[in-house]
PDB file of C-alpha atoms in Angstrom:
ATOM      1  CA  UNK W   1      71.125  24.743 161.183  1.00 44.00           C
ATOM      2  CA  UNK W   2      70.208  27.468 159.181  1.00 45.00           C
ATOM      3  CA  UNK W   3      69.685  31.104 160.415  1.00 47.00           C
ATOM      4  CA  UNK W   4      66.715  32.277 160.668  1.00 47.00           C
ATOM      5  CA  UNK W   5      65.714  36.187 160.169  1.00 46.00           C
ATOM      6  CA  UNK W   6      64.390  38.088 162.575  1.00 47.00           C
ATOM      7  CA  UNK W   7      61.327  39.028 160.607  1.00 47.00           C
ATOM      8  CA  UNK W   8      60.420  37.680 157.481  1.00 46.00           C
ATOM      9  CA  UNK W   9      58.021  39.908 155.370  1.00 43.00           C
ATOM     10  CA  UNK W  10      54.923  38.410 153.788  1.00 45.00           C
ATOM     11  CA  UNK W  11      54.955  37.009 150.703  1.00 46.00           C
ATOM     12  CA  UNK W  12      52.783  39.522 149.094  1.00 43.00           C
ATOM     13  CA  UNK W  13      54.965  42.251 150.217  1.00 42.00           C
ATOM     14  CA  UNK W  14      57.429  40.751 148.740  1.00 43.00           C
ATOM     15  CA  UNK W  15      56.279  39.980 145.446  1.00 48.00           C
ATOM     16  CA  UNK W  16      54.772  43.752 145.272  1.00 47.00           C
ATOM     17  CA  UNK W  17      55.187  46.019 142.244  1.00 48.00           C
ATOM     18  CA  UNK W  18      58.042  48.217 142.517  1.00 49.00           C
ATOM     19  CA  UNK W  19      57.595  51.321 140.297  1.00 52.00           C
ATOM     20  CA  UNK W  20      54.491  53.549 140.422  1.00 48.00           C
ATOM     21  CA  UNK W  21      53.318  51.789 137.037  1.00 49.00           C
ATOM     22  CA  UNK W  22      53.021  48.584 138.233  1.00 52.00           C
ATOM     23  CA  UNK W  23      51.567  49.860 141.608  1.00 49.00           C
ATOM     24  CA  UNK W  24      48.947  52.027 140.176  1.00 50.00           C
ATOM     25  CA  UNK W  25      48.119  48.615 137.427  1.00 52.00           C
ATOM     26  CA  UNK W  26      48.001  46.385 140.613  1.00 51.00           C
ATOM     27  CA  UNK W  27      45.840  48.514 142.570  1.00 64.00           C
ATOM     28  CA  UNK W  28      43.692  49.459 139.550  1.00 84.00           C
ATOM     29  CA  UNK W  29      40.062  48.445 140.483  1.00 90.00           C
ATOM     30  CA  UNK W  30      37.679  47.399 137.763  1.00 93.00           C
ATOM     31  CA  UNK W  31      33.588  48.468 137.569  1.00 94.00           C
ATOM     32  CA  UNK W  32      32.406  44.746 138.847  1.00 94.00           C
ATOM     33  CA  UNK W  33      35.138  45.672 142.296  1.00 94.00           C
ATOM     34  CA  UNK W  34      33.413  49.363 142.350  1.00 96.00           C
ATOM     35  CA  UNK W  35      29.967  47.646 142.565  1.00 96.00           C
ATOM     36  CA  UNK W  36      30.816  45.381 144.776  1.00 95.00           C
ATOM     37  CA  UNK W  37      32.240  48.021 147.262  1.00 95.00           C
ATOM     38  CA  UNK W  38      28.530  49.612 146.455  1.00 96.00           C
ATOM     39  CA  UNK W  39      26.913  47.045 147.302  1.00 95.00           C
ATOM     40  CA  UNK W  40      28.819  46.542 150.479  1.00 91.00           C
ATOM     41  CA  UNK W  41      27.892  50.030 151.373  1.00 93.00           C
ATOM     42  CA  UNK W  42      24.524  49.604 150.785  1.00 94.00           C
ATOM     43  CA  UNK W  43      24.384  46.125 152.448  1.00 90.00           C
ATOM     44  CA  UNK W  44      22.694  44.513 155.198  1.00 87.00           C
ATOM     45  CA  UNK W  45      24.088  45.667 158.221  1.00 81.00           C
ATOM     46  CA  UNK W  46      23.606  43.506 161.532  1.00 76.00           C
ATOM     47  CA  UNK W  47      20.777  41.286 159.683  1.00 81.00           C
ATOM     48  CA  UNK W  48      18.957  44.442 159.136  1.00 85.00           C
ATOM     49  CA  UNK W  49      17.990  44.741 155.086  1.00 90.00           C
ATOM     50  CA  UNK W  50      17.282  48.590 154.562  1.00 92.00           C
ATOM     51  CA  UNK W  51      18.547  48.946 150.811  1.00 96.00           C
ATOM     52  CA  UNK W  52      17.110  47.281 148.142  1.00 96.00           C
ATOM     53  CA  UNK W  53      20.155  47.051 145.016  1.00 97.00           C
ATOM     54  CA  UNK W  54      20.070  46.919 141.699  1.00 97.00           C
ATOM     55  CA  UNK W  55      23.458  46.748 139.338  1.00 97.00           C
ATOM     56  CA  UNK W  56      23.003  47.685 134.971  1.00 96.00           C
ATOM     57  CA  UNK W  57      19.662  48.915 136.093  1.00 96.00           C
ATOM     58  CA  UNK W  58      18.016  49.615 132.162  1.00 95.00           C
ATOM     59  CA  UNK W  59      16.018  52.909 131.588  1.00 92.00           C
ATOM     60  CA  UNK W  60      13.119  51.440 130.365  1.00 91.00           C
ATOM     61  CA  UNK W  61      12.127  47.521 130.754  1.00 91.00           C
ATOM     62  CA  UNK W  62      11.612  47.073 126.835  1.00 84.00           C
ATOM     63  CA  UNK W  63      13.555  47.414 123.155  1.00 84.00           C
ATOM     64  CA  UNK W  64      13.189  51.064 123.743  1.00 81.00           C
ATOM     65  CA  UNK W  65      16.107  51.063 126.830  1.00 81.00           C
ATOM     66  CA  UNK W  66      18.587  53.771 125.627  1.00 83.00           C
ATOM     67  CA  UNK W  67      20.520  53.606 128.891  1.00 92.00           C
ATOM     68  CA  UNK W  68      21.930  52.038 131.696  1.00 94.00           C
ATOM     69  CA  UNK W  69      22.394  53.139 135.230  1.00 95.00           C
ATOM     70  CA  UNK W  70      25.188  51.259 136.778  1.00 96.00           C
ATOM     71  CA  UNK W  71      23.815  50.454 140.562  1.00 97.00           C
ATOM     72  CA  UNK W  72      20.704  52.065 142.122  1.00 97.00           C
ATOM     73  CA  UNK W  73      19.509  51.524 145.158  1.00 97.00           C
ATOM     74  CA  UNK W  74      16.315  51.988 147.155  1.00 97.00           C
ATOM     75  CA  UNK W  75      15.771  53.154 150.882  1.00 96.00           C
ATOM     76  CA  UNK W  76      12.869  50.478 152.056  1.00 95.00           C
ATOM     77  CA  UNK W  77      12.430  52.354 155.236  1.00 93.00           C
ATOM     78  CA  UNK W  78       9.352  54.781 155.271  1.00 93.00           C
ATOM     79  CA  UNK W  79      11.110  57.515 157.853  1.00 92.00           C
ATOM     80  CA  UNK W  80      13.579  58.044 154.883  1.00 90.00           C
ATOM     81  CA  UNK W  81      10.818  58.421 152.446  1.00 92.00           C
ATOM     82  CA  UNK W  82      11.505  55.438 150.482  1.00 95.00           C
ATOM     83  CA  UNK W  83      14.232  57.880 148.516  1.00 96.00           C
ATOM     84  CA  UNK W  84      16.436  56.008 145.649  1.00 97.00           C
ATOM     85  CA  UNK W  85      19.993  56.520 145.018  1.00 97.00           C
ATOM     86  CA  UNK W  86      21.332  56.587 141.754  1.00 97.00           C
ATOM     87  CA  UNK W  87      24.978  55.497 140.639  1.00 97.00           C
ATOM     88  CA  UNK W  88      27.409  56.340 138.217  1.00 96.00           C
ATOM     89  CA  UNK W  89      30.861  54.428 138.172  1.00 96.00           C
ATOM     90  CA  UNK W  90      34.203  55.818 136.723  1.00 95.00           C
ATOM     91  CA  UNK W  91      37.372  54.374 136.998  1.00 95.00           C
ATOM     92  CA  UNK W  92      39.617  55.926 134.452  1.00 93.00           C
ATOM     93  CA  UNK W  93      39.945  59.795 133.610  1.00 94.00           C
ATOM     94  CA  UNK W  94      38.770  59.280 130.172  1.00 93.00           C
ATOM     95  CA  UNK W  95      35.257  57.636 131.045  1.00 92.00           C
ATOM     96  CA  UNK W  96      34.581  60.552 133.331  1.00 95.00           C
ATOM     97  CA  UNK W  97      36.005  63.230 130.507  1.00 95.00           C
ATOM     98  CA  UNK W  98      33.625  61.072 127.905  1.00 93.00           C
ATOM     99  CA  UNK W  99      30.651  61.309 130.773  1.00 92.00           C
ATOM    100  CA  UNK W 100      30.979  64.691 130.682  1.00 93.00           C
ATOM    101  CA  UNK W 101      30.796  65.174 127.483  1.00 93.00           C
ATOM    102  CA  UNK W 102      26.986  63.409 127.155  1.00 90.00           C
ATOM    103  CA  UNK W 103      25.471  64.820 130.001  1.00 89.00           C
ATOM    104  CA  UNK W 104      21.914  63.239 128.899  1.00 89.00           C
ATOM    105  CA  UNK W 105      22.994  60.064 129.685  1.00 88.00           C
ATOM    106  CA  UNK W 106      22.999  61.034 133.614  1.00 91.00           C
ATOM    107  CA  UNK W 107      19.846  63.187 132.829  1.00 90.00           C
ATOM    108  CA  UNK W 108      18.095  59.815 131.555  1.00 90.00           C
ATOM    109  CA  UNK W 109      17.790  58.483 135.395  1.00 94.00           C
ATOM    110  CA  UNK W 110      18.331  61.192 137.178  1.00 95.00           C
ATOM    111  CA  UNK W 111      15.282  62.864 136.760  1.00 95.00           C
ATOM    112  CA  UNK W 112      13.546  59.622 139.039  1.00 96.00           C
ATOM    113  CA  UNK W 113      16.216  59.431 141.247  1.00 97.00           C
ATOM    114  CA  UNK W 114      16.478  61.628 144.736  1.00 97.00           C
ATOM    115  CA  UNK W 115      20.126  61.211 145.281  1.00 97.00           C
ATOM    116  CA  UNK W 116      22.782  60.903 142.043  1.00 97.00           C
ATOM    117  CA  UNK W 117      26.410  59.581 142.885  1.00 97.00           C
ATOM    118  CA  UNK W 118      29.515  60.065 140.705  1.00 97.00           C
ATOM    119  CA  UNK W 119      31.332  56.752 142.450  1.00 97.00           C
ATOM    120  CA  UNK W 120      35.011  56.940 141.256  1.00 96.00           C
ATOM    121  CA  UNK W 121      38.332  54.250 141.904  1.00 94.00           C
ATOM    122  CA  UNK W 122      40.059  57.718 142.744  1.00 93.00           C
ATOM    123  CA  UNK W 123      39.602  61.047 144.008  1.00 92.00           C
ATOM    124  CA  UNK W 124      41.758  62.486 141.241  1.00 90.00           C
ATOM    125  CA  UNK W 125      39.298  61.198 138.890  1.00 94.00           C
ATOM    126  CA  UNK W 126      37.569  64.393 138.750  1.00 93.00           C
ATOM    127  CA  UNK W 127      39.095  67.930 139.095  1.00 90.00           C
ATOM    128  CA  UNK W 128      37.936  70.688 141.083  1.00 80.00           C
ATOM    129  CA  UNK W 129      34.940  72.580 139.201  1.00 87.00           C
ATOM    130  CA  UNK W 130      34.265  69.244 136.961  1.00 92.00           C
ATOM    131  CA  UNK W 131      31.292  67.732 139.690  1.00 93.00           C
ATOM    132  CA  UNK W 132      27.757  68.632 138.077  1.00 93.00           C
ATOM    133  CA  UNK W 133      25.620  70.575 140.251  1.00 92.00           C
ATOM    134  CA  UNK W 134      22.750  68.065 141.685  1.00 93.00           C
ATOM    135  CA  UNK W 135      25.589  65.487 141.998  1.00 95.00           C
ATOM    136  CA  UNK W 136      27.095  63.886 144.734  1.00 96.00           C
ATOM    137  CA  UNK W 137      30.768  61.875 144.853  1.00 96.00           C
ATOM    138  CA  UNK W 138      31.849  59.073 146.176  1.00 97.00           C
ATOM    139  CA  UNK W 139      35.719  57.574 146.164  1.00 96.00           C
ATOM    140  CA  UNK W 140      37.558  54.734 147.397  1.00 95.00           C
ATOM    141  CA  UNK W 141      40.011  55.410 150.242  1.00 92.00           C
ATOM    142  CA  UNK W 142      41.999  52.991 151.416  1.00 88.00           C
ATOM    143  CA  UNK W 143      39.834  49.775 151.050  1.00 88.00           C
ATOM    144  CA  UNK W 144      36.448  52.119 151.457  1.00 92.00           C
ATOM    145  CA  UNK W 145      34.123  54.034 149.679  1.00 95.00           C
ATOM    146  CA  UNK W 146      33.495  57.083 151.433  1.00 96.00           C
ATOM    147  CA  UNK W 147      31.275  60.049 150.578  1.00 96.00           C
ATOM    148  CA  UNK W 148      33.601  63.094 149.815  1.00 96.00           C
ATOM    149  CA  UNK W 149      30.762  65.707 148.513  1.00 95.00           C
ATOM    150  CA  UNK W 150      27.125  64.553 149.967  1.00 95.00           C
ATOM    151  CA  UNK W 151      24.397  64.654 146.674  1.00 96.00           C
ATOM    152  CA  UNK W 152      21.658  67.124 146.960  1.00 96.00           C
ATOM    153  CA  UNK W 153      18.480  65.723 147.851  1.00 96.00           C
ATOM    154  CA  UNK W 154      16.587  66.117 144.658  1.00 95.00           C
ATOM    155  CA  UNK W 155      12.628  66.614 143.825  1.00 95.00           C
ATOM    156  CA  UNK W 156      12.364  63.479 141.350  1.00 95.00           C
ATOM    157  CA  UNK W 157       9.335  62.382 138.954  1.00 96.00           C
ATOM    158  CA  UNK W 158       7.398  59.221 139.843  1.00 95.00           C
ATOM    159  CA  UNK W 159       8.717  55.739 138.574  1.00 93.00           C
ATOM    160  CA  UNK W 160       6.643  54.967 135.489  1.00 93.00           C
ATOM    161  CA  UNK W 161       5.887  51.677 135.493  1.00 95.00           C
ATOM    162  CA  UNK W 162       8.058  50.432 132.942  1.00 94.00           C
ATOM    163  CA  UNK W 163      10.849  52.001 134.876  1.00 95.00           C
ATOM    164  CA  UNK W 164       9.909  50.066 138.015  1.00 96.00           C
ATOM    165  CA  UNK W 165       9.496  46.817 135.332  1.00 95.00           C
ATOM    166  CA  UNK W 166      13.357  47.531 134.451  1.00 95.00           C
ATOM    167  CA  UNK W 167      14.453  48.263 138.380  1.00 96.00           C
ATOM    168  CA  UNK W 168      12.689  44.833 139.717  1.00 96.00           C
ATOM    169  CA  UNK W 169      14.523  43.059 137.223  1.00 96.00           C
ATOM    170  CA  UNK W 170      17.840  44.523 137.642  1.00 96.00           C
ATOM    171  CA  UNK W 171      17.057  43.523 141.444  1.00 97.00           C
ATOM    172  CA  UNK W 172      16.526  40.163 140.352  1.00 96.00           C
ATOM    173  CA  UNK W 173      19.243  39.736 138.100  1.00 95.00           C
ATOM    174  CA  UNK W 174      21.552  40.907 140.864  1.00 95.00           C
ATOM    175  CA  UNK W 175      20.341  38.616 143.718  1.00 91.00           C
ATOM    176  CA  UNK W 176      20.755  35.776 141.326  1.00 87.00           C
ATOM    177  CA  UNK W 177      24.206  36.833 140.858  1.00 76.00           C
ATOM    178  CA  UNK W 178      24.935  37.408 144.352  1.00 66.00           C
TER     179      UNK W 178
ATOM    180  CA  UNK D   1      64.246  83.229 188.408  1.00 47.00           C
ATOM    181  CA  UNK D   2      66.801  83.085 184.887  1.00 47.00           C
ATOM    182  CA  UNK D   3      66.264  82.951 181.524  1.00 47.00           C
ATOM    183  CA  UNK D   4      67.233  79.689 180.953  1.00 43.00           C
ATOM    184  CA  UNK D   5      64.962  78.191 184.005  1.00 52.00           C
ATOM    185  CA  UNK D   6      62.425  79.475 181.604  1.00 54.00           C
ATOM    186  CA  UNK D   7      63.514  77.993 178.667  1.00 60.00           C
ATOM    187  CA  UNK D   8      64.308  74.847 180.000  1.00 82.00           C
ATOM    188  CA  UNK D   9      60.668  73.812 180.153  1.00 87.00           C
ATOM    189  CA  UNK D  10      60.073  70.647 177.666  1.00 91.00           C
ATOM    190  CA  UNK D  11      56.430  72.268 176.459  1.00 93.00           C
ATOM    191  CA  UNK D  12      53.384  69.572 175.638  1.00 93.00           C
ATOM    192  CA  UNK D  13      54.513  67.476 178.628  1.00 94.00           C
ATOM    193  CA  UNK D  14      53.089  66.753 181.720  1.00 93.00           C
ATOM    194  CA  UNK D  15      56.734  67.725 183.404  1.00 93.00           C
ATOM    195  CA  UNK D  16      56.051  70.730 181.476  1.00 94.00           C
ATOM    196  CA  UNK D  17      52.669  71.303 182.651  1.00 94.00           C
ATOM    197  CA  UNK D  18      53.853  70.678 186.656  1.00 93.00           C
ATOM    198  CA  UNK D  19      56.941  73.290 185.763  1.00 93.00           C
ATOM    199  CA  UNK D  20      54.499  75.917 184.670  1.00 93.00           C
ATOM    200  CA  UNK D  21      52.779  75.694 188.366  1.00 93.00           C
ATOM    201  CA  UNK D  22      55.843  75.186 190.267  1.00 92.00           C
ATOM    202  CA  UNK D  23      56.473  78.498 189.145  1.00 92.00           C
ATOM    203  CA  UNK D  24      53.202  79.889 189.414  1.00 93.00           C
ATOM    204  CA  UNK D  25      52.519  80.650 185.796  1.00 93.00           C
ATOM    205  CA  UNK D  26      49.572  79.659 183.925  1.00 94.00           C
ATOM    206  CA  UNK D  27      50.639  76.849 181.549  1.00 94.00           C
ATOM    207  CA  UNK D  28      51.094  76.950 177.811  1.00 95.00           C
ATOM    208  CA  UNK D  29      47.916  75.202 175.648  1.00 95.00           C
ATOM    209  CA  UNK D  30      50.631  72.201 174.707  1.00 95.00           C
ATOM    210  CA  UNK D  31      51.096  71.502 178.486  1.00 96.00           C
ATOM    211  CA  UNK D  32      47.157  71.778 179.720  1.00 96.00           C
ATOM    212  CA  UNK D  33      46.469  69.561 177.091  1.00 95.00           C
ATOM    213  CA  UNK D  34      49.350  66.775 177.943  1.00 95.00           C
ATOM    214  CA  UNK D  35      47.701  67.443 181.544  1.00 96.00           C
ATOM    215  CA  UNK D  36      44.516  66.765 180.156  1.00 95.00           C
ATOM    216  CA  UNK D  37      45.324  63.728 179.010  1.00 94.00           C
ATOM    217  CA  UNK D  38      47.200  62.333 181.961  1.00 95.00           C
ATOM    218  CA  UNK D  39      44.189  63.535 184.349  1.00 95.00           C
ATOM    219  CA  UNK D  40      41.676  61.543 181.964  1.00 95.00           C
ATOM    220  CA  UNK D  41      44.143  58.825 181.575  1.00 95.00           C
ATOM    221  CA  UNK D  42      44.144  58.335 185.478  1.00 96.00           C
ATOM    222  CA  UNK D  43      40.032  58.600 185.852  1.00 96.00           C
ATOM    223  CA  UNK D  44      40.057  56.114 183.607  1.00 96.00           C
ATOM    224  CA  UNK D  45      42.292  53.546 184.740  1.00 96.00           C
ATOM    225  CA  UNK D  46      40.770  54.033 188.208  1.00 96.00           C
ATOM    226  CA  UNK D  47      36.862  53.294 187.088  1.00 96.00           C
ATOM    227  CA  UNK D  48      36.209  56.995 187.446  1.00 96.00           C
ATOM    228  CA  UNK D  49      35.383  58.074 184.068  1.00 96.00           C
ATOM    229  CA  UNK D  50      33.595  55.640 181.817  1.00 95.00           C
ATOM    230  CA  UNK D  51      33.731  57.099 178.159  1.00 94.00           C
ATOM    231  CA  UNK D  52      35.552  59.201 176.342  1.00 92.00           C
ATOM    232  CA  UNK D  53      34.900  61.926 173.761  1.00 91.00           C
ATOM    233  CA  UNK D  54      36.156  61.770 170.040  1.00 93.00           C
ATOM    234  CA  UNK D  55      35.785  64.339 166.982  1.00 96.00           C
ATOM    235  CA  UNK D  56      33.878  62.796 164.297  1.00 96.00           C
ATOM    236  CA  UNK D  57      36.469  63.516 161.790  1.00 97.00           C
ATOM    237  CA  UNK D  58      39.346  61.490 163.810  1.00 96.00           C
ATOM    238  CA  UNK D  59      37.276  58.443 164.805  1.00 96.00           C
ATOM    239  CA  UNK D  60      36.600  58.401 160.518  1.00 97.00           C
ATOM    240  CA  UNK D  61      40.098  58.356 160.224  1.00 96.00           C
ATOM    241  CA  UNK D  62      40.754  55.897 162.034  1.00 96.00           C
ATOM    242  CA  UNK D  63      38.247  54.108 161.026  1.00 96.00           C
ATOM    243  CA  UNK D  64      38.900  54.289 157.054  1.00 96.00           C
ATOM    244  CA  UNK D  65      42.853  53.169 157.907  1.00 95.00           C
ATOM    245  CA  UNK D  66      41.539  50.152 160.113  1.00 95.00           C
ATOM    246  CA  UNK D  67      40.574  47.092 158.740  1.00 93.00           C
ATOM    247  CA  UNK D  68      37.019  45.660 157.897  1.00 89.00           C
ATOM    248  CA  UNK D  69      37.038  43.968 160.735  1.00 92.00           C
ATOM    249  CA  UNK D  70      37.409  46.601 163.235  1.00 94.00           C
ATOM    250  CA  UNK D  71      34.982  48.525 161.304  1.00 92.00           C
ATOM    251  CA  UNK D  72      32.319  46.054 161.430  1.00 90.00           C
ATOM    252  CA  UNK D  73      32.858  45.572 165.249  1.00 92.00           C
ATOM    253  CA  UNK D  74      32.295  49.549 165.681  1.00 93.00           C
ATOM    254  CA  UNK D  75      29.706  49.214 164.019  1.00 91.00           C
ATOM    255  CA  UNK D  76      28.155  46.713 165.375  1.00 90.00           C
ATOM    256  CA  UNK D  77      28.712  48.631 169.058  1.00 91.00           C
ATOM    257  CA  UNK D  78      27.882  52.003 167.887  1.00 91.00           C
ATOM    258  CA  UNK D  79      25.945  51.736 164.793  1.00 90.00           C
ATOM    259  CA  UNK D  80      27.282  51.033 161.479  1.00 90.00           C
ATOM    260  CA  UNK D  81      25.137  54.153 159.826  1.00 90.00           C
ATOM    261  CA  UNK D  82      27.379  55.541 162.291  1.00 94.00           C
ATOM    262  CA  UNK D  83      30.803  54.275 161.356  1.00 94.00           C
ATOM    263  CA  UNK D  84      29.757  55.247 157.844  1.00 94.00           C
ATOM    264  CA  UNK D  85      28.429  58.914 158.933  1.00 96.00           C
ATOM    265  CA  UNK D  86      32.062  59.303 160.819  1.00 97.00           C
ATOM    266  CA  UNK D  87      34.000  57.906 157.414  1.00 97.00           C
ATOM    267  CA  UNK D  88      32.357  59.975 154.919  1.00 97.00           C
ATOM    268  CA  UNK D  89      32.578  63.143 157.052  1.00 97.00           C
ATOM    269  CA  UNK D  90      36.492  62.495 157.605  1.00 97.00           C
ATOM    270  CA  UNK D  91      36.988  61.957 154.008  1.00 96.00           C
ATOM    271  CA  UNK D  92      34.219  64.822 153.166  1.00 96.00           C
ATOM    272  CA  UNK D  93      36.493  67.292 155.404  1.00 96.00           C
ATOM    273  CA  UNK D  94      39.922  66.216 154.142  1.00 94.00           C
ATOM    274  CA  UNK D  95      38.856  66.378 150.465  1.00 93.00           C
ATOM    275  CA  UNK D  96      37.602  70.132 150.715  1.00 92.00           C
ATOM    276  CA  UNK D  97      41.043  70.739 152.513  1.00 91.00           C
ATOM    277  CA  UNK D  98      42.901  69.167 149.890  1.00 88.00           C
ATOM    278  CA  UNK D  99      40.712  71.666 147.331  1.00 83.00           C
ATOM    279  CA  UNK D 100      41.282  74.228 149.184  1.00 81.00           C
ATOM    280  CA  UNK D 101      44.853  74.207 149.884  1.00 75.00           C
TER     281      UNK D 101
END
């Protein structure tokens, strides 16, 4: 008969990355794992549908789209004022450093949106000083996104209607996805 | 009463707490509080005291190093706008520390 231990770790502890390398490659999340953590925050909670989503939302619903917002979503309950969120995602140093550096890319959608949201994979994604003002930040923690500087509530434009056009199919794309 | 009577007294205990009054001195913050806890501790276990009270910041905590599940069940209880609120202020609080330190 064979000994057994007294506690056996799991298997994935076992198999885990030893140096900080491989920890920081195994725990690296992608944009598609960002969204879906957004669209878990913004999700249905107890059967109760209060955010309408949208991921790649284009900024204009023809051949004349110059950009891309990566998730929006929109408040469908009138006591909030049927205010829309905004999204950027980062998850490397560089793509925020390269944001930075083109800040009408952000100023494309941000002008309709009442709430903008850096979302990073990490805090340390962004350095002190380096958060626009009008912008709010999200970060994973643990297995969360959390909200570590609340966005400004902003004053934004009216939807134009190819703008909407672009949003309701984003929406649609998305549910079909889902 | 000697010197070392005095500094025999394990502080942030509830031994610590009843050594302060057996002496007739006001207790030290660490031992009211350990006496605060034992006292609620008590009411509770005897029906007597029905909830408790929790800072927003250490509920988040705890709720960002628990797992979905136990999230989903708060929220579910207490609200899940709620759970989120309690989340995002913990992490809100401990990033400005972190900034600031």
């Amino acid at each position: 008969m064979t000994e057994q231990p007294l506690f056996a770790p799991p298997a994935k502890l076992m198999a885990a990355p030893k140096t900080g390398i491989e920890r920081a490659r195994a725990t690296k999340r992608t944009e598609a794992d960002m969204l879906d953590l957004l669209t878990a925050r913004y999700g249905p909670q107890q059967g109760v549908l209060r955010y309408v989503v949208a991921r790649h939302v284009r900024s204009h619903a023809g051949f004349d789209a110059r950009r891309t917002a990566d998730f929006v979503a929109l408040d469908t309950w009138p006591s909030s004022g049927f205010v829309i969120h905004g999204h950027e995602v980062k998850v490397s140093r560089s793509d925020w450093l390269h944001e930075l550096k083109q800040p009408e890319k952000a100023a494309e959608f941000m002008l309709y949106m009442d709430f903008w949201w850096l979302v990073v994979s990490d805090a340390s994604i962004v350095r002190e000083d380096e958060l626009p003002d009008g912008w709010g930040l999200m970060a994973v923690r643990g297995d969360k996104l959390v909200a570590l500087c609340q966005a400004p509530k902003r004053k934004p434009l009216p939807l134009t209607t190819t703008r909407i056009a672009a949003f309701v199919r984003a929406v649609a794309k998305t549910a079909g996805a889902a | 009463m000697s010197l070392a009577s005095i500094d025999s007294i394990e502080h942030g205990t509830t031994q610590g707490f009843d050594a302060h009054k057996s002496r007739g001195e006001d207790a030290c913050a660490d031992c009211r509080r350990a006496h605060a806890i034992r006292t609620t501790a008590h009411r509770i276990r005897r029906g007597e005291q029905q909830t408790v009270r929790v800072s927003a910041v250490e509920l988040g905590e705890l709720l960002i190093a628990s797992t979905e599940e136990v999230c989903h069940r708060f929220g579910e209880v207490f609200g899940h706008e709620i759970a989120a609120a309690c989340m995002d202020h913990a992490a809100a609080t401990a990033w400005a520390e972190s900034r600031s330190a």
